[in-house]
Tab-separated table of C-alpha atoms and ligand atoms in Angstrom:
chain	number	residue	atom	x	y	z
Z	1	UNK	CA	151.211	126.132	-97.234
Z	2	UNK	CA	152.614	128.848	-99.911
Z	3	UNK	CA	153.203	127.362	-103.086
Z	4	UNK	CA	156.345	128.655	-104.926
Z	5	UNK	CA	156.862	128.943	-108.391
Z	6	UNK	CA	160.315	128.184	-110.111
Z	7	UNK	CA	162.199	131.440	-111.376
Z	8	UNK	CA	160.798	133.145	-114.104
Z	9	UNK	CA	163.232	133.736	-116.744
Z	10	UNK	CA	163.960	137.037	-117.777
Z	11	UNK	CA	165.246	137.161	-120.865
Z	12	UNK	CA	162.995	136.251	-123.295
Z	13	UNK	CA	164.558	133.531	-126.193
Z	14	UNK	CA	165.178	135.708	-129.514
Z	15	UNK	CA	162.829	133.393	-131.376
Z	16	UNK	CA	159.990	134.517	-128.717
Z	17	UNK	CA	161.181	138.113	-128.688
Z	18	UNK	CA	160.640	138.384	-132.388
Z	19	UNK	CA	156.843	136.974	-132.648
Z	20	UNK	CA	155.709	139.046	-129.395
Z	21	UNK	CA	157.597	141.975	-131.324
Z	22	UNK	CA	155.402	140.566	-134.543
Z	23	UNK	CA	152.157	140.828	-132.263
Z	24	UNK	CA	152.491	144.203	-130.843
Z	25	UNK	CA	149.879	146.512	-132.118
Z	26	UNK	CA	150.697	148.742	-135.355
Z	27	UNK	CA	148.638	151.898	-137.095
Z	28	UNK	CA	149.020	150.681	-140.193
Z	29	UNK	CA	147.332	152.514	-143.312
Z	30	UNK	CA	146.095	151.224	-146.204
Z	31	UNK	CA	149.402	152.063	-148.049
Z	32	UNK	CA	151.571	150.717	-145.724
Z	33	UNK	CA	153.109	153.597	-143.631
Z	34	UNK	CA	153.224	153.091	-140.796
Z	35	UNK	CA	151.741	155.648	-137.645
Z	36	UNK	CA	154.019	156.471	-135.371
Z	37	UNK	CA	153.691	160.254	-134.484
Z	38	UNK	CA	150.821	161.814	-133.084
Z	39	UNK	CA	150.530	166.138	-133.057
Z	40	UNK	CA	147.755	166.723	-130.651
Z	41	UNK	CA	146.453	170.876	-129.836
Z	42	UNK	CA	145.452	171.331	-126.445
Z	43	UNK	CA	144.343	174.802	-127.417
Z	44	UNK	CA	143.389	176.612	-130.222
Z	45	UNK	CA	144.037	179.891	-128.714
Z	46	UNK	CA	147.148	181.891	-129.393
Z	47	UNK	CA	149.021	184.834	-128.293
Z	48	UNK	CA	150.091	185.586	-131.641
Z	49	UNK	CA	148.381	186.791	-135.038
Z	50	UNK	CA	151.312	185.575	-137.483
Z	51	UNK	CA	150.649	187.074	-140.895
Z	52	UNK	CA	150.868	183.080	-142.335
Z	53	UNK	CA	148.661	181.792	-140.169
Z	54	UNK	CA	145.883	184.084	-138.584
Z	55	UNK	CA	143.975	187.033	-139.366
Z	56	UNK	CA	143.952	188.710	-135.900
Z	57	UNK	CA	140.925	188.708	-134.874
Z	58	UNK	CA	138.698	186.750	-132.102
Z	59	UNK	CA	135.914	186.005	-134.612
Z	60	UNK	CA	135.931	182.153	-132.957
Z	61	UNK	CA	135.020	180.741	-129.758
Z	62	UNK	CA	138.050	178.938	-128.330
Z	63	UNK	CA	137.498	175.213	-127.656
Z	64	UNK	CA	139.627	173.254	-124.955
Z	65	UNK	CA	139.015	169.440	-123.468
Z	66	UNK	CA	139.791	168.422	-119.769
Z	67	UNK	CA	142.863	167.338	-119.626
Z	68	UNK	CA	142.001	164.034	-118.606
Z	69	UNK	CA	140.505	163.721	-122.090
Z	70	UNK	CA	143.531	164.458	-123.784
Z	71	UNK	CA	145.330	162.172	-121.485
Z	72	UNK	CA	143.300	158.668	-121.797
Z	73	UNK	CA	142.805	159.719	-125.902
Z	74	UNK	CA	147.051	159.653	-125.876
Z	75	UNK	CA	146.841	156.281	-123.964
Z	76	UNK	CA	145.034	154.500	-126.232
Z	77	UNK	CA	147.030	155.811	-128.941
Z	78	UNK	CA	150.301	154.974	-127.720
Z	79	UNK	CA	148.729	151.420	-126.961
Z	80	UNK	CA	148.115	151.085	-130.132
Z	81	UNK	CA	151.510	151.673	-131.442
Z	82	UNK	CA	152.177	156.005	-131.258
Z	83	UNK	CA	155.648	156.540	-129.945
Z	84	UNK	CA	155.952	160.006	-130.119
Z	85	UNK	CA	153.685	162.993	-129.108
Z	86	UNK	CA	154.047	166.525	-129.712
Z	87	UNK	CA	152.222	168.967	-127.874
Z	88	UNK	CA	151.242	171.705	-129.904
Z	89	UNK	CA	148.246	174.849	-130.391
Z	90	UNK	CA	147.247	177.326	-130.979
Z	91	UNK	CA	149.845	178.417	-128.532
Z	92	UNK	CA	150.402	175.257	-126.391
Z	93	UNK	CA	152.298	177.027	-123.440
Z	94	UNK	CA	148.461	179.262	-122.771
Z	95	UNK	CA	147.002	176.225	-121.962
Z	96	UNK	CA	146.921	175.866	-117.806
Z	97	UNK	CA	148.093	172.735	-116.314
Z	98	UNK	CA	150.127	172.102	-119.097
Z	99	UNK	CA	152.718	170.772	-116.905
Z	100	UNK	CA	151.111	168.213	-114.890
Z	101	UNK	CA	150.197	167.042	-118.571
Z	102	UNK	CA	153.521	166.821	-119.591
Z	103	UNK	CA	154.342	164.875	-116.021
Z	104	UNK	CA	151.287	162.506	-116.974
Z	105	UNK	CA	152.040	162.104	-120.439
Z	106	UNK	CA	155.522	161.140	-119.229
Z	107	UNK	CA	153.938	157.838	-117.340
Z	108	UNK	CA	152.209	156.486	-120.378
Z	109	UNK	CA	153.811	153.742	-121.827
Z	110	UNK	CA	154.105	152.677	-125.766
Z	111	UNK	CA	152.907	149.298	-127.168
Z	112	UNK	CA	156.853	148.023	-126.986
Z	113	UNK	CA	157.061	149.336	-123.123
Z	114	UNK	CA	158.616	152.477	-123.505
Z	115	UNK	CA	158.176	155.838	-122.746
Z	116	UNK	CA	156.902	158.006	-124.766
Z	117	UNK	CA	158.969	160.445	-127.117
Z	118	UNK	CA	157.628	163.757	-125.777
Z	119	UNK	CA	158.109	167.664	-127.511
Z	120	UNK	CA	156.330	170.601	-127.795
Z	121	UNK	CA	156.082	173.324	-130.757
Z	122	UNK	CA	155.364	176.929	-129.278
Z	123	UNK	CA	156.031	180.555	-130.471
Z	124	UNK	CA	158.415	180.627	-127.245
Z	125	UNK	CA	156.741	184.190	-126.193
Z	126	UNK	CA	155.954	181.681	-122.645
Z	127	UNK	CA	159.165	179.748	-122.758
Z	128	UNK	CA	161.640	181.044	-120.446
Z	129	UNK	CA	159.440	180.727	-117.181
Z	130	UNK	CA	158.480	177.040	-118.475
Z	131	UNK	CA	161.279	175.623	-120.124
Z	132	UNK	CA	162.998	174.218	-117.123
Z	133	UNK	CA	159.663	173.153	-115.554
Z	134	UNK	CA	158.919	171.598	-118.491
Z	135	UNK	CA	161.740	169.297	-118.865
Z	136	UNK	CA	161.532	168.246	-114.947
Z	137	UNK	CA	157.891	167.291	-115.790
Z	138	UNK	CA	159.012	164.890	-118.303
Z	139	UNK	CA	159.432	166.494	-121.744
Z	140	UNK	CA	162.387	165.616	-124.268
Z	141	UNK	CA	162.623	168.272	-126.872
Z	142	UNK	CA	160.818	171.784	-128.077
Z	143	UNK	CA	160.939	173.402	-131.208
Z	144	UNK	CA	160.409	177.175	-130.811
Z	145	UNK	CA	158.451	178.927	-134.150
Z	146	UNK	CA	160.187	182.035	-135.122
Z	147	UNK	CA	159.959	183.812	-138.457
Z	148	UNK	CA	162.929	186.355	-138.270
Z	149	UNK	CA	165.901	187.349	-135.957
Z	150	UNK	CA	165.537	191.165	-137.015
Z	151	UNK	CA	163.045	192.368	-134.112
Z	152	UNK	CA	161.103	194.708	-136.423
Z	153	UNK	CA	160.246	191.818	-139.191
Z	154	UNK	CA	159.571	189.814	-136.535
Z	155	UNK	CA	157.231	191.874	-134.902
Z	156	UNK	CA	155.632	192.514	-138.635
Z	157	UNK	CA	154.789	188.508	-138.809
Z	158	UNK	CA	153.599	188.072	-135.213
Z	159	UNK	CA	151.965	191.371	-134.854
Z	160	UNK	CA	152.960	191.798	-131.191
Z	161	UNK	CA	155.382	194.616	-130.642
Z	162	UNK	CA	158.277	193.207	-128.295
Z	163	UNK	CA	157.874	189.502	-129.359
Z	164	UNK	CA	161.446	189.046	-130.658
Z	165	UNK	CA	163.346	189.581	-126.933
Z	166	UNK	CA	161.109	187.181	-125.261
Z	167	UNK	CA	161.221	184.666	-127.758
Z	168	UNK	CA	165.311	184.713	-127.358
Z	169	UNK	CA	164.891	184.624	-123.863
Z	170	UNK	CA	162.368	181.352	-124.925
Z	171	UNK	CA	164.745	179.601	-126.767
Z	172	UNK	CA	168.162	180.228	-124.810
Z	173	UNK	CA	166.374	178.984	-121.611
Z	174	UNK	CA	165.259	176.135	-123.506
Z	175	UNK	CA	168.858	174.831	-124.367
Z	176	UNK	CA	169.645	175.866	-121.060
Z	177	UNK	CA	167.282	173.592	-118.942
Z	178	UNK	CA	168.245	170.298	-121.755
Z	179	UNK	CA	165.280	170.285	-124.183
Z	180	UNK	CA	167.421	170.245	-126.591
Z	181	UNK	CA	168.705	170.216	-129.482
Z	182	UNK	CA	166.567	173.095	-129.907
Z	183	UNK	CA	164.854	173.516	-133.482
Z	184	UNK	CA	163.430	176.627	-134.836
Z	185	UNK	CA	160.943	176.783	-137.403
Z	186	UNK	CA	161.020	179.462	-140.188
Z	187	UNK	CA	157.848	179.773	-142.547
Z	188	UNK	CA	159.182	181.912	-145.181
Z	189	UNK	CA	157.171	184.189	-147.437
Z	190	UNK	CA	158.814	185.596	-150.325
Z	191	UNK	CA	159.097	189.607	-150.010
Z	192	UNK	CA	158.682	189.658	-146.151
Z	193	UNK	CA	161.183	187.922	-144.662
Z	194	UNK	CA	163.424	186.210	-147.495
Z	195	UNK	CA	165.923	188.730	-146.486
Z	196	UNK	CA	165.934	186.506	-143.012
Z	197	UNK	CA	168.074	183.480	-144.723
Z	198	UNK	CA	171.725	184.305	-144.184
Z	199	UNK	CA	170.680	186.088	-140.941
Z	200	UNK	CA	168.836	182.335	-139.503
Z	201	UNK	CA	171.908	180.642	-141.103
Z	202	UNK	CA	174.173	182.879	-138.858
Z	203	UNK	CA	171.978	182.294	-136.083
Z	204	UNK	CA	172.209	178.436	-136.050
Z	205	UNK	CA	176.088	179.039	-135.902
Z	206	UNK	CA	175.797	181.291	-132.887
Z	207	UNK	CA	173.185	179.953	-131.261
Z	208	UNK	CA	173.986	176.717	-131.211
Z	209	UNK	CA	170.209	175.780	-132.759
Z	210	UNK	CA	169.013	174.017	-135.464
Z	211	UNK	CA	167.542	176.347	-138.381
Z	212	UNK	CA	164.199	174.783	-140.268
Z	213	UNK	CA	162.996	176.792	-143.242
Z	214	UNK	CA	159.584	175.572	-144.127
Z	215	UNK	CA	157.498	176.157	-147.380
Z	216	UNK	CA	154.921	178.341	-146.886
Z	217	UNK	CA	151.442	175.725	-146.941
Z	218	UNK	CA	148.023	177.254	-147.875
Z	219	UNK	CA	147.050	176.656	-144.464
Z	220	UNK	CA	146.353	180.654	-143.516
Z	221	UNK	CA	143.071	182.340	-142.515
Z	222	UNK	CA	143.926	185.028	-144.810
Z	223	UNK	CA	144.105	183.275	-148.221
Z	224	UNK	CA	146.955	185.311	-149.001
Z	225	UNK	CA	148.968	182.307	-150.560
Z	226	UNK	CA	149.712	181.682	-153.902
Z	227	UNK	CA	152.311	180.081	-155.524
Z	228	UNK	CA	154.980	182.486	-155.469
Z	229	UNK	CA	154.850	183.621	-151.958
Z	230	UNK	CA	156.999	180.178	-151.738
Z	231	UNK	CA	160.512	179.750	-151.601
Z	232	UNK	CA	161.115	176.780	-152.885
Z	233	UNK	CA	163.722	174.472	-151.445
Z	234	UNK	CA	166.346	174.367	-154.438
Z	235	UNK	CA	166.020	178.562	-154.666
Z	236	UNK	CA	166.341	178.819	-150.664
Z	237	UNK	CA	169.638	176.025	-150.777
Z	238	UNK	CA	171.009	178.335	-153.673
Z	239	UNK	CA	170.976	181.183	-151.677
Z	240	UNK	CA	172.402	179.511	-148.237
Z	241	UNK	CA	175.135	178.272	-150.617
Z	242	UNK	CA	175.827	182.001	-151.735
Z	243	UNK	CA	176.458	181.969	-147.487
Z	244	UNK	CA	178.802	179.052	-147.264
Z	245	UNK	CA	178.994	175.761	-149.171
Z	246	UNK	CA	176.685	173.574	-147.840
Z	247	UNK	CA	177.063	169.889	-146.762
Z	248	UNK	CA	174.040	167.379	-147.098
Z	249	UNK	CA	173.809	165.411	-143.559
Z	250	UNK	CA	172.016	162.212	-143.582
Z	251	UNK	CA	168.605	161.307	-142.455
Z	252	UNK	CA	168.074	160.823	-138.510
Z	253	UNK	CA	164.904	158.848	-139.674
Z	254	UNK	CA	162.964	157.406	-142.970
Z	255	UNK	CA	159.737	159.797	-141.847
Z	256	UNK	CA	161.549	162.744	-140.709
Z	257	UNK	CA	160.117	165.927	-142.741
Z	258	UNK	CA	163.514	167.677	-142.983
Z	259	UNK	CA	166.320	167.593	-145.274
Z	260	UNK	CA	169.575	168.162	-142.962
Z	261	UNK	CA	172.395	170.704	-144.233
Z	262	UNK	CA	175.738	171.699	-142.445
Z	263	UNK	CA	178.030	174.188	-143.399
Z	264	UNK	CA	181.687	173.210	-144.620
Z	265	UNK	CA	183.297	173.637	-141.925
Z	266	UNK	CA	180.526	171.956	-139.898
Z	267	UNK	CA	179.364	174.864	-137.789
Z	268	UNK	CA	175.421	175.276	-137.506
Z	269	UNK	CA	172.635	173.250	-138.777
Z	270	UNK	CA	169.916	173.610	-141.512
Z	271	UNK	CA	166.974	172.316	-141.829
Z	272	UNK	CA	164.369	172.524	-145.062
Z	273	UNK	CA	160.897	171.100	-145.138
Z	274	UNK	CA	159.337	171.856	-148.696
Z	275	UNK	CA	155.690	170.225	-148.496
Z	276	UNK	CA	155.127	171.895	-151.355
Z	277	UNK	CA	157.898	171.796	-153.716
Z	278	UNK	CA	159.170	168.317	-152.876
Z	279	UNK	CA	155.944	166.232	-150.801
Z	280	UNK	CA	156.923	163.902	-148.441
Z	281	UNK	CA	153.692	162.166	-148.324
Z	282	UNK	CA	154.471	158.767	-148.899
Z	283	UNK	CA	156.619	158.366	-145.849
Z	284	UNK	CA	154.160	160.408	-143.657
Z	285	UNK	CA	153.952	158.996	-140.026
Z	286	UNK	CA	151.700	161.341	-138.567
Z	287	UNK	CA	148.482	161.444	-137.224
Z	288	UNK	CA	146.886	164.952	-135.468
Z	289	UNK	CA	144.222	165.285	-132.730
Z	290	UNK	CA	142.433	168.908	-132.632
Z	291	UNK	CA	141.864	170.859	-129.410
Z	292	UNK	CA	138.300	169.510	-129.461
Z	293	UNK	CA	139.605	165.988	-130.009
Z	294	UNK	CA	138.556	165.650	-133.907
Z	295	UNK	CA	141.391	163.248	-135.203
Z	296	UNK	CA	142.875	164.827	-138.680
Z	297	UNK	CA	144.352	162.333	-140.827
Z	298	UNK	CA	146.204	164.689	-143.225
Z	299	UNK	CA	146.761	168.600	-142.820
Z	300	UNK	CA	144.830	169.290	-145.840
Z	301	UNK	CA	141.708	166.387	-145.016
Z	302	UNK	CA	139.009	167.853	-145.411
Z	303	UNK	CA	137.405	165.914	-142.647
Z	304	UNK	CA	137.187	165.583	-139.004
Z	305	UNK	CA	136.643	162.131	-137.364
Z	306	UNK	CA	134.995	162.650	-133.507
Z	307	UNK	CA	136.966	160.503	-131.421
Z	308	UNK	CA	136.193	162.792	-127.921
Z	309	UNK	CA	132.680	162.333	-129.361
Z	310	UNK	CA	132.752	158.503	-128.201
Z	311	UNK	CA	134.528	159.578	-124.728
Z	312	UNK	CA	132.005	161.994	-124.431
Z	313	UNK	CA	129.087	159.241	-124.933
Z	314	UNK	CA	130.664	157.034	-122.471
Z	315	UNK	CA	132.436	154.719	-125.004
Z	316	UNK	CA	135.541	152.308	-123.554
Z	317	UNK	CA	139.194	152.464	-124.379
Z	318	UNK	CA	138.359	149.834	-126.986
Z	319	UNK	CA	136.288	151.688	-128.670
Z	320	UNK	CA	137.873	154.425	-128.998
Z	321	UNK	CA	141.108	151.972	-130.407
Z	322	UNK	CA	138.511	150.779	-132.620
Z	323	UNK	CA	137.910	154.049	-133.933
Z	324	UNK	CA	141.030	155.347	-134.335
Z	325	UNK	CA	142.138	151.758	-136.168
Z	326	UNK	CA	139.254	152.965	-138.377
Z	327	UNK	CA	140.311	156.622	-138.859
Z	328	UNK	CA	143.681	155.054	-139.663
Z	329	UNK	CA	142.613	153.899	-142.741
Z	330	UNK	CA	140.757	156.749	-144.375
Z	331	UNK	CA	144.182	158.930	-144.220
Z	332	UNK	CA	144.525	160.299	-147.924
Z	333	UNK	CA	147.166	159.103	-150.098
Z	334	UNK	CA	148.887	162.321	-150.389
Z	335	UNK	CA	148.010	166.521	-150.479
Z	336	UNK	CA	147.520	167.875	-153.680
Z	337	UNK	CA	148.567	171.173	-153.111
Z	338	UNK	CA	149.264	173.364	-156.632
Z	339	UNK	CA	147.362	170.503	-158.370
Z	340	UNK	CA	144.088	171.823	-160.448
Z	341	UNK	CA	141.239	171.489	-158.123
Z	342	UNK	CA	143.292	172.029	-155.280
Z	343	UNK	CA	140.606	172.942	-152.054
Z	344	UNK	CA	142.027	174.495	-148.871
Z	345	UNK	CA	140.647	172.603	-146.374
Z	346	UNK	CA	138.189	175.017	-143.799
Z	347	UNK	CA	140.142	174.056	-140.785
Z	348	UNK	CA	143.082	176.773	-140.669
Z	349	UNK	CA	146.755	175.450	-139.467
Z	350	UNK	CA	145.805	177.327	-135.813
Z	351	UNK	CA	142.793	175.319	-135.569
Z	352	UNK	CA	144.099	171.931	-136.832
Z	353	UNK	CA	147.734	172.306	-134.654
Z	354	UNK	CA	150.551	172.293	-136.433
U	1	LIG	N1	151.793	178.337	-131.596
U	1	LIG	C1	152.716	177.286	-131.813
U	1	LIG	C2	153.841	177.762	-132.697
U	1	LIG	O1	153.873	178.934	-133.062
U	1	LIG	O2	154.716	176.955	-132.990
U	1	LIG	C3	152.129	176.004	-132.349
U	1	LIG	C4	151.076	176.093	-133.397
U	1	LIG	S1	151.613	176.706	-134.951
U	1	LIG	C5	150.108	176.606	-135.854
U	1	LIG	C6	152.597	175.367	-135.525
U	1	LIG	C7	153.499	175.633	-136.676
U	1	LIG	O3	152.749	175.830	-137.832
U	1	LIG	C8	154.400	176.850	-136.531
U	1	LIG	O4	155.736	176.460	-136.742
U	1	LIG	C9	153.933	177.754	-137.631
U	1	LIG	O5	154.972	178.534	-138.130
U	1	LIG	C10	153.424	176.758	-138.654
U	1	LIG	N2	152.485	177.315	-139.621
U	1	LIG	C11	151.338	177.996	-139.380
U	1	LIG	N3	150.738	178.331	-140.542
U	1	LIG	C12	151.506	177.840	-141.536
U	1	LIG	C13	151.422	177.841	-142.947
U	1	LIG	N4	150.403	178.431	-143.576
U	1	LIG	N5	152.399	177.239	-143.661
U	1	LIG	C14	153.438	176.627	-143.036
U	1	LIG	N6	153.564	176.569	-141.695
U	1	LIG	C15	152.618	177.178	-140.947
């Protein structure tokens, strides 16, 4: 005879809600932020040799995992309390299959049930073809790198002639299929494209984008930064203000990088990220996983921790939570970039993923 079981209830009592929501697994550091964000590369290849960031030549051997690698490393994350994941490179869009990543990625489930918070950061020289594609396959949001809107500066920094009208193409096709709002990042370097300000500032306003200028880090292959190749964030909101008056817009989040600007009359957004002049450390939520699956707890760490190097040697999803629990706790109190003693760390921004 089947036995039956009274009805379930649904709704679980607040009391109960709140110690299961107590019990739910947290990356915790050791100064109390709290890991939410994860930037994993799925290449460390790129289509582009930006002046910031590479120094053009092929001197490395590119290094890629299975996509199922990336895949179960992401699931243990998010089980262990990562809610969002950016995909990011090298250039992420090179990297076949992407797609049917995205579409798996989309599946995995956080520690509190819910999906994931998916984006991608690209150059946007792949984006039209893949935008819509993209955002059928699951993912929420892109932010397209661009360092001018003048096609010959722009070609200058990414040392591809052309780059400029497929980017646009990139980033109106983006807004087009939904991934949206769509943010552009601007690393500026005083004396090359400074001049770019107003121009970006217009563009938000036209484009309907959001604008991020972000402090130039001494992240480059080239070691061509020093410390006034920066514009710092109170010079660069001096000169927007020359523009329009600017209006500060609050916060969307305690962790989020960018301080928000609007114009007076509300038209266009601006973002600035100043890592450099004004550190954001202490309320730093992220955690990054390198194309060959070292996890980085800081941009400027100046170690790798092997966490594909337990997949690799058959370890199980718990230890691999074990290790990342681990990892968790060695993440450095803060950068000390333009500090005496300062070391750049060997890993360049290309081969960490920014
Ligand atoms: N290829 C993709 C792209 O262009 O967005 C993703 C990888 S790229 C390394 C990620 C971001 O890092 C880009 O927005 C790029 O501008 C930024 N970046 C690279 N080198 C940098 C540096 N030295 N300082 C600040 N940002 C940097």
């Amino acid at each position: 005879m089947a036995t039956t079981f009274p009805d379930i209830p649904t709704v679980v009592p607040a009391a109960l809600a709140g110690a299961f929501a107590a019990a739910r697994p947290k990356l915790i550091d050791k100064f109390g932020r709290q890991i939410t964000d994860l930037r994993m590369s799925v290449t460390d290849r790129c289509n582009y040799r930006c002046v910031y960031c590479r120094t053009g030549e092929e001197s490395f051997t590119p290094i890629e995992l299975p996509m199922a690698d990336y895949l179960r490393m992401v699931r243990v994350f998010a089980s262990l309390g990562i809610e969002k994941v950016r995909l990011t490179g090298g250039e992420p869009l090179l990297r076949r299959g992407l797609v049917d990543l995205v579409r798996e990625l989309s599946e995995v489930r956080t520690s509190t049930g819910q999906p994931l918070d998916l984006a991608i950061t690209t150059n946007g020289h792949l984006l039209e073809k893949l935008a819509q594609p993209l955002k059928d396959a699951g993912l929420n949001r892109v932010t397209v790198s661009m360092d001018a809107v003048e096609p010959e500066t722009f070609a200058r920094i990414t040392r591809v002639p052309g780059s400029f009208a497929h980017v646009l193409r990139g980033v109106r096709a983006a807004r087009e299929a939904g991934l949206g709002p769509v943010k552009i990042n601007c690393v500026l370097l005083r004396g090359f494209n400074d001049h770019q300000i107003v121009p970006f500032a217009e563009f938000s306003r036209s484009e309907n984008v959001i604008v991020r200028f972000i402090e130039f880090m001494p992240l480059e292959e080239d070691r061509i930064w020093a410390p006034d190749t920066v514009v710092p964030l109170t010079e660069l909101l001096e000169r927007l203000s020359v523009f329009r008056p600017l209006v500060a817009l609050p916060a969307n989040n305690p962790s989020e990088t960018a301080r928000r600007y609007t114009f007076d009359d509300g038209m266009g957004e601006i973002g600035v990220i100043a890592p450099v002049s004004q550190a954001f450390c202490g309320a730093c939520s992220r955690v990054r996983l390198t194309s060959d699956g070292k996890i980085r707890t800081c941009l400027f760490s100046h170690f790798d921790h092997d966490l594909h190097g337990i997949l690799r040697r058959g370890g199980s999803d718990d230890d691999l939570a074990a290790f990342i629990e681990a990892t968790i706790q060695k993440k450095e109190a803060r950068h000390h970039i333009g500090e005496a003693g300062f070391l750049q760390p060997g890993r360049t921004m290309v081969h960490i993923g920014g």
